Coordinates of C-alpha atoms in Angstrom, one line a residue:
Chain A
M102 CA -235.6 -172.9 -1.0
S103 CA -236.7 -169.3 -0.5
I104 CA -235.6 -167.4 2.6
I105 CA -237.4 -164.3 3.7
V106 CA -236.0 -162.0 6.4
N107 CA -238.8 -159.9 7.7
H108 CA -238.3 -156.8 9.8
L109 CA -235.5 -158.5 11.7
T110 CA -233.9 -156.7 14.5
Y111 CA -231.2 -158.2 16.7
R112 CA -229.7 -156.7 19.9
Y113 CA -226.7 -158.0 21.8
N114 CA -227.2 -158.0 25.6
P115 CA -230.7 -156.5 25.5
G116 CA -231.7 -154.8 28.8
T117 CA -228.1 -154.3 30.0
A118 CA -225.7 -151.4 29.9
M119 CA -223.9 -153.2 27.1
E120 CA -226.9 -153.4 24.8
S121 CA -226.1 -152.8 21.2
T122 CA -228.1 -153.1 18.0
A123 CA -226.4 -155.4 15.5
L124 CA -229.2 -155.7 13.0
D125 CA -231.8 -153.0 12.6
D126 CA -235.0 -153.8 10.7
I127 CA -233.6 -156.0 8.0
N128 CA -235.8 -157.1 5.1
L129 CA -234.4 -159.5 2.5
K130 CA -235.7 -162.1 0.1
I131 CA -233.3 -164.7 -1.1
E132 CA -234.4 -166.7 -4.2
D133 CA -233.3 -170.2 -5.3
G134 CA -230.0 -170.4 -7.0
E135 CA -228.8 -166.8 -6.5
F136 CA -225.1 -165.9 -6.0
I137 CA -225.2 -163.1 -3.5
G138 CA -222.2 -161.1 -2.4
L139 CA -222.6 -159.7 1.1
I140 CA -220.2 -156.8 1.9
G141 CA -219.7 -154.3 4.7
H142 CA -216.9 -153.2 6.9
T143 CA -216.0 -154.9 10.2
G144 CA -218.9 -154.6 12.6
S145 CA -221.5 -153.8 10.0
G146 CA -223.6 -156.8 10.9
K147 CA -222.7 -159.2 8.1
S148 CA -221.7 -162.2 10.2
T149 CA -224.6 -161.6 12.7
L150 CA -227.0 -161.6 9.7
V151 CA -225.7 -164.9 8.3
Q152 CA -225.9 -166.5 11.7
Q153 CA -229.6 -165.6 11.8
L154 CA -230.2 -167.5 8.5
N155 CA -229.6 -170.9 10.0
G156 CA -230.9 -170.2 13.4
I157 CA -227.7 -169.9 15.4
L158 CA -228.9 -166.6 16.7
K159 CA -232.5 -165.8 17.4
P160 CA -234.0 -162.4 16.4
T161 CA -234.9 -159.9 19.1
S162 CA -237.9 -159.0 16.9
G163 CA -239.1 -159.9 13.4
G164 CA -238.3 -163.2 11.9
V165 CA -236.7 -165.5 9.3
Y166 CA -239.0 -167.6 7.1
V167 CA -237.7 -170.6 5.2
D168 CA -240.1 -171.9 2.6
G169 CA -242.9 -170.0 4.4
A170 CA -242.2 -171.4 7.9
D171 CA -240.9 -169.2 10.8
I172 CA -237.7 -170.8 11.9
G173 CA -238.2 -169.2 15.4
D174 CA -241.4 -171.2 16.0
D175 CA -241.4 -173.8 18.8
G176 CA -240.9 -177.2 17.4
Y177 CA -239.2 -176.0 14.2
D178 CA -236.7 -178.6 13.1
L179 CA -233.5 -176.5 13.4
K180 CA -231.3 -179.6 12.9
K181 CA -232.8 -180.2 9.5
L182 CA -232.5 -176.5 8.7
R183 CA -228.8 -176.5 9.5
G184 CA -228.3 -179.3 7.0
E185 CA -230.0 -177.3 4.4
V186 CA -228.4 -173.9 5.1
G187 CA -224.7 -174.7 5.3
L188 CA -222.5 -172.2 7.0
V189 CA -218.8 -172.2 6.3
F190 CA -217.1 -170.0 9.0
Q191 CA -214.0 -167.9 8.6
Y192 CA -210.8 -170.0 8.6
P193 CA -212.9 -173.2 8.5
E194 CA -209.7 -175.4 8.4
H195 CA -209.3 -174.6 12.1
Q196 CA -212.3 -176.9 12.6
L197 CA -210.9 -180.0 11.0
F198 CA -210.3 -182.6 13.6
E199 CA -210.5 -186.2 12.3
T200 CA -207.6 -188.5 11.6
D201 CA -208.1 -188.5 7.9
V202 CA -209.7 -186.3 5.3
F203 CA -212.5 -188.7 4.3
K204 CA -213.6 -189.2 7.9
D205 CA -213.7 -185.5 8.5
V206 CA -216.0 -184.9 5.5
C207 CA -218.2 -187.8 6.7
F208 CA -218.9 -186.1 10.0
G209 CA -221.6 -183.8 8.8
P210 CA -223.8 -186.3 6.8
K211 CA -223.3 -188.9 9.5
N212 CA -224.8 -186.5 12.0
L213 CA -227.8 -186.0 9.7
G214 CA -228.6 -189.7 10.5
L215 CA -227.8 -191.0 7.0
T216 CA -226.7 -194.6 6.4
Q217 CA -223.0 -195.4 6.3
K218 CA -223.2 -196.0 2.5
E219 CA -225.0 -192.8 1.8
T220 CA -222.6 -190.9 4.1
E221 CA -219.6 -192.2 2.2
L222 CA -221.1 -191.5 -1.2
R223 CA -221.8 -188.0 -0.2
A224 CA -218.3 -187.4 1.2
Y225 CA -216.8 -188.8 -2.0
E226 CA -218.9 -186.6 -4.1
A227 CA -218.2 -183.5 -2.0
L228 CA -214.5 -184.0 -2.1
K229 CA -214.6 -184.4 -5.9
Q230 CA -216.7 -181.2 -6.1
V231 CA -214.0 -179.2 -4.4
G232 CA -211.2 -180.9 -6.4
I233 CA -209.5 -183.0 -3.8
A234 CA -207.8 -186.0 -5.5
D235 CA -208.3 -189.6 -4.2
E236 CA -204.7 -189.8 -3.0
Y237 CA -205.4 -187.4 -0.2
F238 CA -208.5 -189.1 1.1
Y239 CA -206.7 -191.1 3.8
Q240 CA -204.1 -188.6 4.7
S241 CA -204.3 -186.5 7.9
P242 CA -206.0 -183.2 7.0
F243 CA -203.2 -181.5 8.9
D244 CA -200.7 -182.6 6.3
L245 CA -202.4 -180.7 3.5
S246 CA -201.6 -177.2 2.3
G247 CA -203.6 -174.2 3.5
G248 CA -205.7 -174.1 0.3
Q249 CA -206.4 -177.8 0.4
K250 CA -207.4 -177.7 4.0
R251 CA -209.8 -174.9 3.3
R252 CA -211.4 -177.0 0.5
V253 CA -211.7 -180.1 2.7
A254 CA -213.5 -178.0 5.3
I255 CA -215.9 -176.7 2.6
A256 CA -216.5 -180.3 1.4
G257 CA -217.6 -181.1 5.0
V258 CA -220.4 -178.7 4.6
L259 CA -221.2 -179.6 1.0
A260 CA -221.6 -183.3 2.0
M261 CA -224.7 -182.3 3.8
K262 CA -226.1 -181.2 0.4
P263 CA -227.2 -177.7 1.6
K264 CA -229.7 -175.9 -0.6
V265 CA -228.1 -172.6 0.6
L266 CA -224.3 -172.4 1.1
I267 CA -223.1 -169.4 3.1
L268 CA -219.3 -168.7 3.2
D269 CA -217.8 -166.1 5.5
E270 CA -214.6 -164.8 3.8
P271 CA -213.6 -168.2 2.3
T272 CA -210.6 -166.7 0.4
A273 CA -208.9 -164.9 3.4
G274 CA -205.2 -165.9 3.4
L275 CA -205.3 -167.8 0.1
D276 CA -202.9 -166.8 -2.7
P277 CA -204.4 -165.3 -5.8
K278 CA -204.6 -168.6 -7.7
G279 CA -206.1 -170.4 -4.7
R280 CA -208.6 -167.6 -4.4
D281 CA -209.7 -167.8 -8.1
E282 CA -209.8 -171.6 -8.0
L283 CA -212.1 -171.6 -5.0
L284 CA -214.4 -169.0 -6.4
D285 CA -214.6 -170.8 -9.7
K286 CA -215.4 -174.0 -7.9
L287 CA -218.2 -172.3 -6.1
T288 CA -219.6 -171.1 -9.4
S289 CA -219.5 -174.6 -10.9
I290 CA -221.0 -176.2 -7.7
R291 CA -223.9 -173.7 -8.0
Q292 CA -224.4 -174.6 -11.7
D293 CA -224.4 -178.3 -11.0
T294 CA -226.5 -178.4 -7.9
G295 CA -228.6 -175.2 -8.2
C296 CA -227.8 -174.2 -4.7
T297 CA -227.9 -170.6 -3.5
I298 CA -224.5 -169.1 -2.6
I299 CA -224.0 -166.2 -0.2
L300 CA -220.4 -165.0 -0.2
V301 CA -219.3 -162.7 2.6
S302 CA -216.3 -160.8 1.3
H303 CA -214.0 -157.9 1.8
S304 CA -213.0 -157.9 -1.8
M305 CA -215.0 -155.6 -4.1
E306 CA -213.2 -157.2 -7.1
D307 CA -214.3 -160.7 -6.2
V308 CA -218.0 -159.8 -5.6
A309 CA -218.0 -157.8 -8.8
R310 CA -216.7 -160.8 -10.8
Y311 CA -218.7 -163.6 -9.2
A312 CA -222.0 -162.4 -7.6
D313 CA -225.1 -161.5 -9.5
R314 CA -226.5 -159.6 -6.6
I315 CA -224.8 -157.5 -3.9
V316 CA -226.1 -156.7 -0.5
V317 CA -224.2 -154.0 1.3
M318 CA -224.5 -153.8 5.1
H319 CA -223.8 -150.6 7.0
K320 CA -224.4 -150.0 10.7
G321 CA -226.7 -153.0 11.0
R322 CA -228.9 -151.9 8.1
I323 CA -229.0 -152.8 4.4
A324 CA -227.6 -149.8 2.6
F325 CA -227.8 -151.2 -1.0
D326 CA -229.3 -154.4 -2.5
D327 CA -228.9 -154.6 -6.2
T328 CA -226.8 -156.0 -9.1
P329 CA -223.1 -155.3 -8.9
M330 CA -223.3 -152.8 -11.7
E331 CA -225.9 -150.7 -9.9
V332 CA -224.3 -151.1 -6.4
F333 CA -220.9 -149.9 -7.6
K334 CA -222.5 -146.7 -9.1
H335 CA -222.6 -145.5 -5.5
R336 CA -218.9 -144.9 -5.3
D337 CA -218.9 -142.0 -2.9
E338 CA -221.3 -143.6 -0.5
L339 CA -219.4 -146.9 -0.5
K340 CA -216.2 -145.0 0.3
E341 CA -217.8 -143.3 3.2
M342 CA -218.9 -146.7 4.5
G343 CA -215.2 -147.8 4.5
L344 CA -215.7 -149.9 1.4
G345 CA -215.2 -148.7 -2.2
V346 CA -215.4 -149.9 -5.7
P347 CA -213.3 -152.5 -7.6
G348 CA -209.8 -151.2 -8.5
I349 CA -210.7 -151.1 -12.2
T350 CA -213.8 -149.0 -11.6
E351 CA -211.7 -146.5 -9.7
T352 CA -209.3 -146.5 -12.7
M353 CA -212.2 -145.6 -15.0
Y354 CA -213.3 -142.7 -12.8
K355 CA -209.7 -141.4 -12.9
L356 CA -209.8 -141.6 -16.7
K357 CA -213.1 -139.8 -16.8
D358 CA -211.7 -137.1 -14.5
A359 CA -208.7 -136.7 -17.0
G360 CA -211.2 -136.0 -19.8
F361 CA -211.6 -139.4 -21.4
P362 CA -215.2 -139.9 -22.4
V363 CA -215.4 -143.4 -20.8
S364 CA -218.3 -145.0 -19.0
T365 CA -217.7 -145.6 -15.3
D366 CA -220.2 -148.4 -15.2
I367 CA -217.3 -150.9 -15.5
I368 CA -216.6 -153.5 -12.9
T369 CA -214.3 -156.0 -14.6
V370 CA -210.9 -155.7 -16.4
D371 CA -212.2 -157.2 -19.6
T372 CA -215.1 -154.7 -20.0
A373 CA -212.7 -151.9 -19.2
V374 CA -210.4 -153.0 -22.0
T375 CA -213.3 -153.1 -24.5
E376 CA -214.5 -149.7 -23.4
I377 CA -211.1 -148.0 -23.6
M378 CA -210.4 -149.4 -27.1
K379 CA -213.8 -148.2 -28.2
V380 CA -213.2 -144.7 -26.8
L381 CA -209.7 -144.5 -28.4
G382 CA -211.4 -145.5 -31.7
R383 CA -209.4 -148.7 -32.1
Chain B
M166 CA -173.6 -152.9 5.9
A167 CA -176.8 -154.7 5.1
I168 CA -179.2 -155.0 8.0
I169 CA -180.2 -158.5 6.9
K170 CA -178.1 -160.8 4.8
T171 CA -178.8 -164.5 4.0
D172 CA -176.0 -166.6 2.6
N173 CA -177.2 -169.9 0.9
L174 CA -180.0 -170.2 3.5
T175 CA -181.5 -173.7 3.4
F176 CA -184.2 -174.9 5.8
E177 CA -185.3 -178.5 5.8
Y178 CA -187.7 -180.2 8.1
I179 CA -188.1 -183.9 8.6
R180 CA -191.6 -185.4 8.3
R181 CA -192.3 -188.3 10.6
D182 CA -195.2 -190.7 10.8
E183 CA -197.0 -191.5 14.1
E184 CA -194.3 -193.9 15.3
G185 CA -191.6 -191.3 14.7
N186 CA -190.1 -193.0 11.6
V187 CA -188.7 -190.6 9.0
E188 CA -191.1 -190.3 6.1
G189 CA -189.2 -187.8 4.1
I190 CA -187.5 -184.4 4.1
T191 CA -189.2 -181.2 2.9
T192 CA -187.0 -178.4 1.8
A193 CA -189.0 -175.3 2.7
V194 CA -186.3 -172.8 1.9
D195 CA -183.7 -173.8 -0.7
N196 CA -180.4 -172.1 -1.0
V197 CA -181.6 -168.5 -0.7
S198 CA -179.2 -165.6 -0.7
F199 CA -180.2 -161.9 -0.5
E200 CA -179.4 -158.6 1.2
I201 CA -181.7 -156.0 2.6
K202 CA -180.2 -152.6 3.1
R203 CA -181.0 -150.4 6.1
G204 CA -184.2 -148.3 5.5
E205 CA -185.4 -150.4 2.6
F206 CA -189.1 -151.4 2.1
V207 CA -189.1 -154.9 0.8
A208 CA -192.1 -157.0 -0.2
I209 CA -192.0 -160.8 -0.3
L210 CA -194.6 -162.5 -2.5
G211 CA -195.3 -166.2 -3.2
H212 CA -198.1 -168.6 -3.3
N213 CA -199.3 -170.6 -0.2
G214 CA -196.5 -173.0 0.6
S215 CA -193.8 -171.2 -1.3
G216 CA -191.6 -170.8 1.8
K217 CA -192.0 -167.1 2.4
S218 CA -193.2 -167.4 6.0
T219 CA -190.5 -170.0 6.8
L220 CA -188.0 -167.5 5.4
A221 CA -189.4 -164.7 7.5
K222 CA -189.1 -166.7 10.7
H223 CA -185.4 -167.0 10.1
L224 CA -185.0 -163.2 10.2
N225 CA -185.6 -162.9 13.9
A226 CA -184.3 -166.3 15.0
I227 CA -187.6 -168.2 15.5
L228 CA -186.1 -170.7 13.1
F229 CA -182.5 -171.5 12.4
P230 CA -181.0 -172.5 9.0
T231 CA -180.3 -176.2 8.3
E232 CA -177.5 -175.0 6.1
G233 CA -176.2 -171.5 5.3
T234 CA -176.2 -168.5 7.5
V235 CA -178.5 -165.5 8.3
F236 CA -176.8 -162.3 9.4
V237 CA -178.8 -159.7 11.2
D238 CA -176.9 -156.5 11.6
G239 CA -173.8 -158.5 10.9
K240 CA -174.5 -161.1 13.6
D241 CA -175.0 -164.8 12.8
T242 CA -178.5 -165.7 14.1
S243 CA -177.4 -169.3 14.8
E244 CA -175.0 -168.3 17.6
D245 CA -176.7 -168.4 21.0
A246 CA -174.8 -165.4 22.2
N247 CA -176.5 -163.3 19.4
L248 CA -180.0 -164.4 20.1
W249 CA -181.3 -161.4 22.1
D250 CA -179.5 -158.9 19.9
V251 CA -181.1 -160.4 16.9
R252 CA -184.6 -160.4 18.4
E253 CA -184.2 -156.8 19.5
T254 CA -183.0 -155.7 16.1
V255 CA -185.9 -157.4 14.2
G256 CA -189.5 -157.3 15.4
M257 CA -192.2 -159.5 14.0
V258 CA -195.9 -158.9 13.4
F259 CA -198.2 -161.9 12.5
Q260 CA -201.4 -162.3 10.6
N261 CA -204.0 -162.7 13.4
P262 CA -204.0 -159.7 15.8
D263 CA -206.0 -161.7 18.3
N264 CA -203.1 -164.1 18.8
Q265 CA -200.6 -161.2 19.5
I266 CA -202.4 -159.0 22.0
I267 CA -202.2 -160.0 25.6
G268 CA -202.8 -156.8 27.6
Q269 CA -206.2 -155.8 29.1
V270 CA -205.6 -152.2 28.1
V271 CA -203.9 -151.0 24.9
E272 CA -201.1 -149.2 26.7
E273 CA -200.4 -152.2 28.9
D274 CA -200.1 -154.4 25.8
V275 CA -197.6 -152.0 24.2
G276 CA -195.6 -151.8 27.4
F277 CA -195.2 -155.6 27.6
G278 CA -192.2 -155.8 25.2
P279 CA -190.0 -153.1 26.6
E280 CA -190.8 -154.3 30.2
N281 CA -189.4 -157.7 29.2
L282 CA -186.3 -156.0 27.9
G283 CA -185.8 -154.5 31.3
V284 CA -186.4 -150.9 30.2
P285 CA -186.9 -148.5 33.2
T286 CA -190.5 -147.7 34.0
A287 CA -190.4 -144.0 33.0
E288 CA -188.9 -144.9 29.6
I289 CA -191.6 -147.6 29.1
W290 CA -194.2 -144.9 29.3
E291 CA -192.3 -142.7 26.8
R292 CA -191.9 -145.6 24.4
M293 CA -195.6 -146.5 24.7
E294 CA -196.6 -143.0 23.9
E295 CA -194.3 -142.6 20.9
S296 CA -195.2 -146.0 19.5
L297 CA -198.9 -145.5 19.7
K298 CA -198.6 -142.1 18.2
A299 CA -196.5 -143.5 15.3
V300 CA -199.4 -145.9 14.3
G301 CA -202.1 -143.4 15.1
M302 CA -203.6 -145.3 18.1
Y303 CA -202.6 -143.0 21.0
E304 CA -206.2 -141.8 21.6
F305 CA -207.1 -145.5 22.2
R306 CA -204.5 -146.1 24.8
K307 CA -207.0 -146.5 27.7
K308 CA -209.3 -148.8 25.7
S309 CA -209.6 -152.6 26.0
P310 CA -208.0 -154.2 22.9
N311 CA -211.0 -156.5 22.4
R312 CA -213.2 -153.5 21.6
L313 CA -211.1 -152.4 18.7
S314 CA -211.5 -153.2 15.0
G315 CA -209.1 -155.6 13.3
G316 CA -207.1 -152.8 11.7
Q317 CA -206.8 -151.0 15.0
K318 CA -205.8 -154.2 16.8
Q319 CA -203.2 -154.9 14.2
R320 CA -201.8 -151.3 14.6
V321 CA -201.6 -152.0 18.4
S322 CA -199.6 -155.1 17.6
I323 CA -197.2 -153.0 15.4
A324 CA -196.9 -150.5 18.2
G325 CA -196.0 -153.3 20.6
V326 CA -193.1 -154.3 18.3
L327 CA -192.1 -150.6 17.8
A328 CA -191.9 -150.0 21.6
M329 CA -189.0 -152.5 21.6
H330 CA -187.1 -150.1 19.2
P331 CA -186.3 -152.6 16.5
Q332 CA -184.3 -151.5 13.5
C333 CA -186.3 -153.7 11.2
I334 CA -189.9 -155.0 11.3
V335 CA -191.1 -158.1 9.5
L336 CA -194.9 -158.3 8.8
D337 CA -196.2 -161.7 7.8
E338 CA -199.5 -161.1 6.0
P339 CA -200.6 -158.4 8.5
T340 CA -203.7 -157.5 6.5
A341 CA -205.1 -160.9 5.5
M342 CA -207.9 -160.8 8.0
L343 CA -208.8 -157.1 7.6
D344 CA -211.5 -155.2 5.7
P345 CA -210.4 -152.6 3.1
I346 CA -210.2 -149.7 5.7
G347 CA -208.3 -151.8 8.1
R348 CA -205.9 -152.8 5.3
K349 CA -205.3 -149.2 4.4
E350 CA -204.7 -148.2 8.0
V351 CA -202.1 -150.9 8.5
I352 CA -200.3 -150.3 5.2
R353 CA -200.3 -146.5 5.8
A354 CA -198.8 -147.1 9.3
V355 CA -196.1 -149.4 7.9
R356 CA -195.2 -146.9 5.2
A357 CA -195.0 -144.1 7.6
L358 CA -192.6 -146.0 9.9
N359 CA -190.4 -146.7 6.9
D360 CA -190.5 -143.2 5.5
V361 CA -190.4 -141.2 8.7
E362 CA -188.6 -143.4 11.2
K363 CA -186.4 -145.1 8.6
I364 CA -187.3 -148.5 10.0
T365 CA -186.5 -151.3 7.5
A366 CA -189.8 -152.9 6.6
I367 CA -190.3 -156.4 5.2
L368 CA -193.9 -157.1 4.2
I369 CA -195.2 -160.5 3.2
T370 CA -198.6 -160.2 1.5
H371 CA -201.0 -161.7 -1.1
Y372 CA -202.4 -158.3 -1.9
M373 CA -200.6 -157.0 -5.0
D374 CA -201.7 -153.4 -4.5
E375 CA -199.9 -153.2 -1.2
I376 CA -196.5 -153.5 -2.7
V377 CA -196.4 -151.0 -5.5
H378 CA -194.6 -148.6 -3.2
A379 CA -191.9 -151.1 -2.1
D380 CA -188.3 -150.5 -3.0
K381 CA -187.8 -154.1 -3.8
V382 CA -189.9 -157.2 -4.4
I383 CA -188.8 -160.8 -3.9
V384 CA -191.0 -163.5 -5.3
M385 CA -190.6 -167.0 -3.8
D386 CA -191.5 -170.3 -5.4
K387 CA -190.7 -173.8 -4.1
G388 CA -188.4 -172.4 -1.5
K389 CA -186.3 -170.5 -4.0
I390 CA -186.2 -166.9 -5.1
A391 CA -188.1 -167.0 -8.4
M392 CA -188.0 -163.2 -9.2
A393 CA -186.5 -160.1 -7.6
G394 CA -186.5 -156.5 -8.6
T395 CA -188.5 -153.3 -8.3
P396 CA -192.3 -153.4 -8.4
R397 CA -192.2 -152.2 -12.0
E398 CA -189.8 -154.9 -13.1
I399 CA -191.8 -157.6 -11.4
F400 CA -195.2 -156.3 -12.5
S401 CA -194.0 -156.1 -16.1
Q402 CA -194.0 -159.9 -16.2
V403 CA -197.7 -160.6 -15.9
D404 CA -197.5 -164.1 -17.5
K405 CA -194.6 -165.2 -15.3
L406 CA -196.5 -164.0 -12.2
K407 CA -199.6 -165.9 -13.2
S408 CA -197.5 -169.0 -13.6
L409 CA -196.3 -168.5 -10.0
S410 CA -200.0 -168.5 -8.8
L411 CA -199.8 -164.7 -8.3
D412 CA -201.6 -161.7 -9.7
V413 CA -201.1 -158.1 -10.6
P414 CA -203.2 -155.1 -9.6
Q415 CA -206.3 -154.6 -11.9
V416 CA -204.9 -151.4 -13.4
T417 CA -201.7 -153.3 -14.4
M418 CA -203.7 -156.1 -15.8
C419 CA -205.8 -153.7 -17.8
A420 CA -202.7 -152.0 -19.3
H421 CA -201.2 -155.4 -20.1
K422 CA -204.4 -156.5 -22.0
L423 CA -204.6 -153.2 -23.9
R424 CA -201.0 -153.7 -24.9
E425 CA -201.8 -157.2 -26.2
A426 CA -204.7 -155.7 -28.1
G427 CA -202.2 -153.5 -30.0
L428 CA -202.1 -150.3 -28.0
N429 CA -198.7 -148.7 -27.5
I430 CA -198.6 -148.6 -23.7
P431 CA -195.6 -149.5 -21.5
E432 CA -195.5 -152.7 -19.4
G433 CA -195.5 -152.4 -15.6
I434 CA -198.0 -149.7 -15.1
L435 CA -198.5 -149.6 -11.3
T436 CA -200.9 -146.8 -10.5
N437 CA -204.0 -145.1 -11.9
D438 CA -202.0 -141.9 -12.5
E439 CA -199.4 -143.7 -14.6
F440 CA -202.2 -145.4 -16.5
V441 CA -204.0 -142.1 -17.3
K442 CA -200.7 -140.5 -18.5
A443 CA -199.9 -143.5 -20.7
L444 CA -203.3 -143.4 -22.3
Q445 CA -203.0 -139.6 -22.9
Q446 CA -199.9 -140.3 -25.0
C447 CA -201.9 -142.9 -27.0
Q448 CA -204.5 -140.4 -28.0

């Protein structure tokens, strides 16, 4: 499912004294099966942008085209769109509400109008995808750990079989292992289902490791849109935007400053190790 | 005398089903003893559910031990008579700034704490000013908190605690919801309070790079203290940290892997500067 964002501008409170431009002439083409990291400091427009992609907010001008159709047209089936473009909000576990885990995950597919059997099959599959064991299915979601709750909430969106899965800071508050597990799960879900993943993140390390394309938002505009390797070459600009480069990239810059002839096009620890060994002639 | 001392602290809670029958007992904190000296900067690490937040809530008498004792400035927190002293001594900052700010204007929010302590009005204004200056938010004093960024809001929350003149401040994942700039602002503010004002700081976090400057690190697992030591001692044990669901900063990991690959480089590298120096000696 291709998504094209065409000259999209969005203003909050247009025509009032409180008017502010959250998105300013955004152009973006998202292809099938991409893993996109969306970064930008607080207030840069990331969350406003993802809310445009499934029609929660309507553009002030310009538009969003999904498979060639303008989602802002009268009569466009937004309900269907929201099943296809799944949005996992920040702290999604706050939205759990059912009496047991299984019922909670069934809520989404049931609302899509699926039969009971299909709904339950999907819920089962989604819970398996996020790695929740059968023994938890009939427990209250509120008795689970933070990481488990987070995964149940994500399963609730996965059960709608979205073609595009958007996650707004899904790892906030998780411990390092929980964070790695969740991001690994997303990678395997994408491999198995071919869905597109858009990961909104504050962690340069995470997007460097997992995404194959990074979109950087700054003051409502797209500042960079390229592979992680290319984006993180803009170290100084990224710092000015309140972002930065992965810790290991910064380390490589420090080595270079100290006279080591190392490349600074390094965004993961493993490539850094290889590069340093090479430069030291080992 | 230690500002905080726990003596075989154990905290259990009883899980009940819908009818109120006892289903089981969970031991969230299990026989923990430690001391924190005045002016120290202590970081507490641990995976989700390891008991670190439950432990933190004992330090200003939000929770009370099932067994064992917590002493704050020498006073037993379980004794009713000590309750207000304990809470005045130890201030607490939580993860979500939106849940901690109540005022319509920044300065009003910061004044709320001292007002509740019965501080005279003129002094409330003085405390508000010094607290906001200490966290670098004085110029925002007339603003509405809901127009601030996450990092700014969190610094206002810290100022609100500071205005109560605590001797110790406990921060429970204060940066979990913030972007990189916000995280830096908050950590810088906490370090300044510790360095300049000599306020004891206890920081709970999942970000390994925030604790390299701590005096002491405590790692919790299953309610017990799994590791304790200086950041260098802790970060020298990469494999053990991994087994506790934790991590090390990328530079520490890189040094660790180079060492495994046969390079003569010490364990427990914490900063880029140390790393550069260590590599220079390898040349």
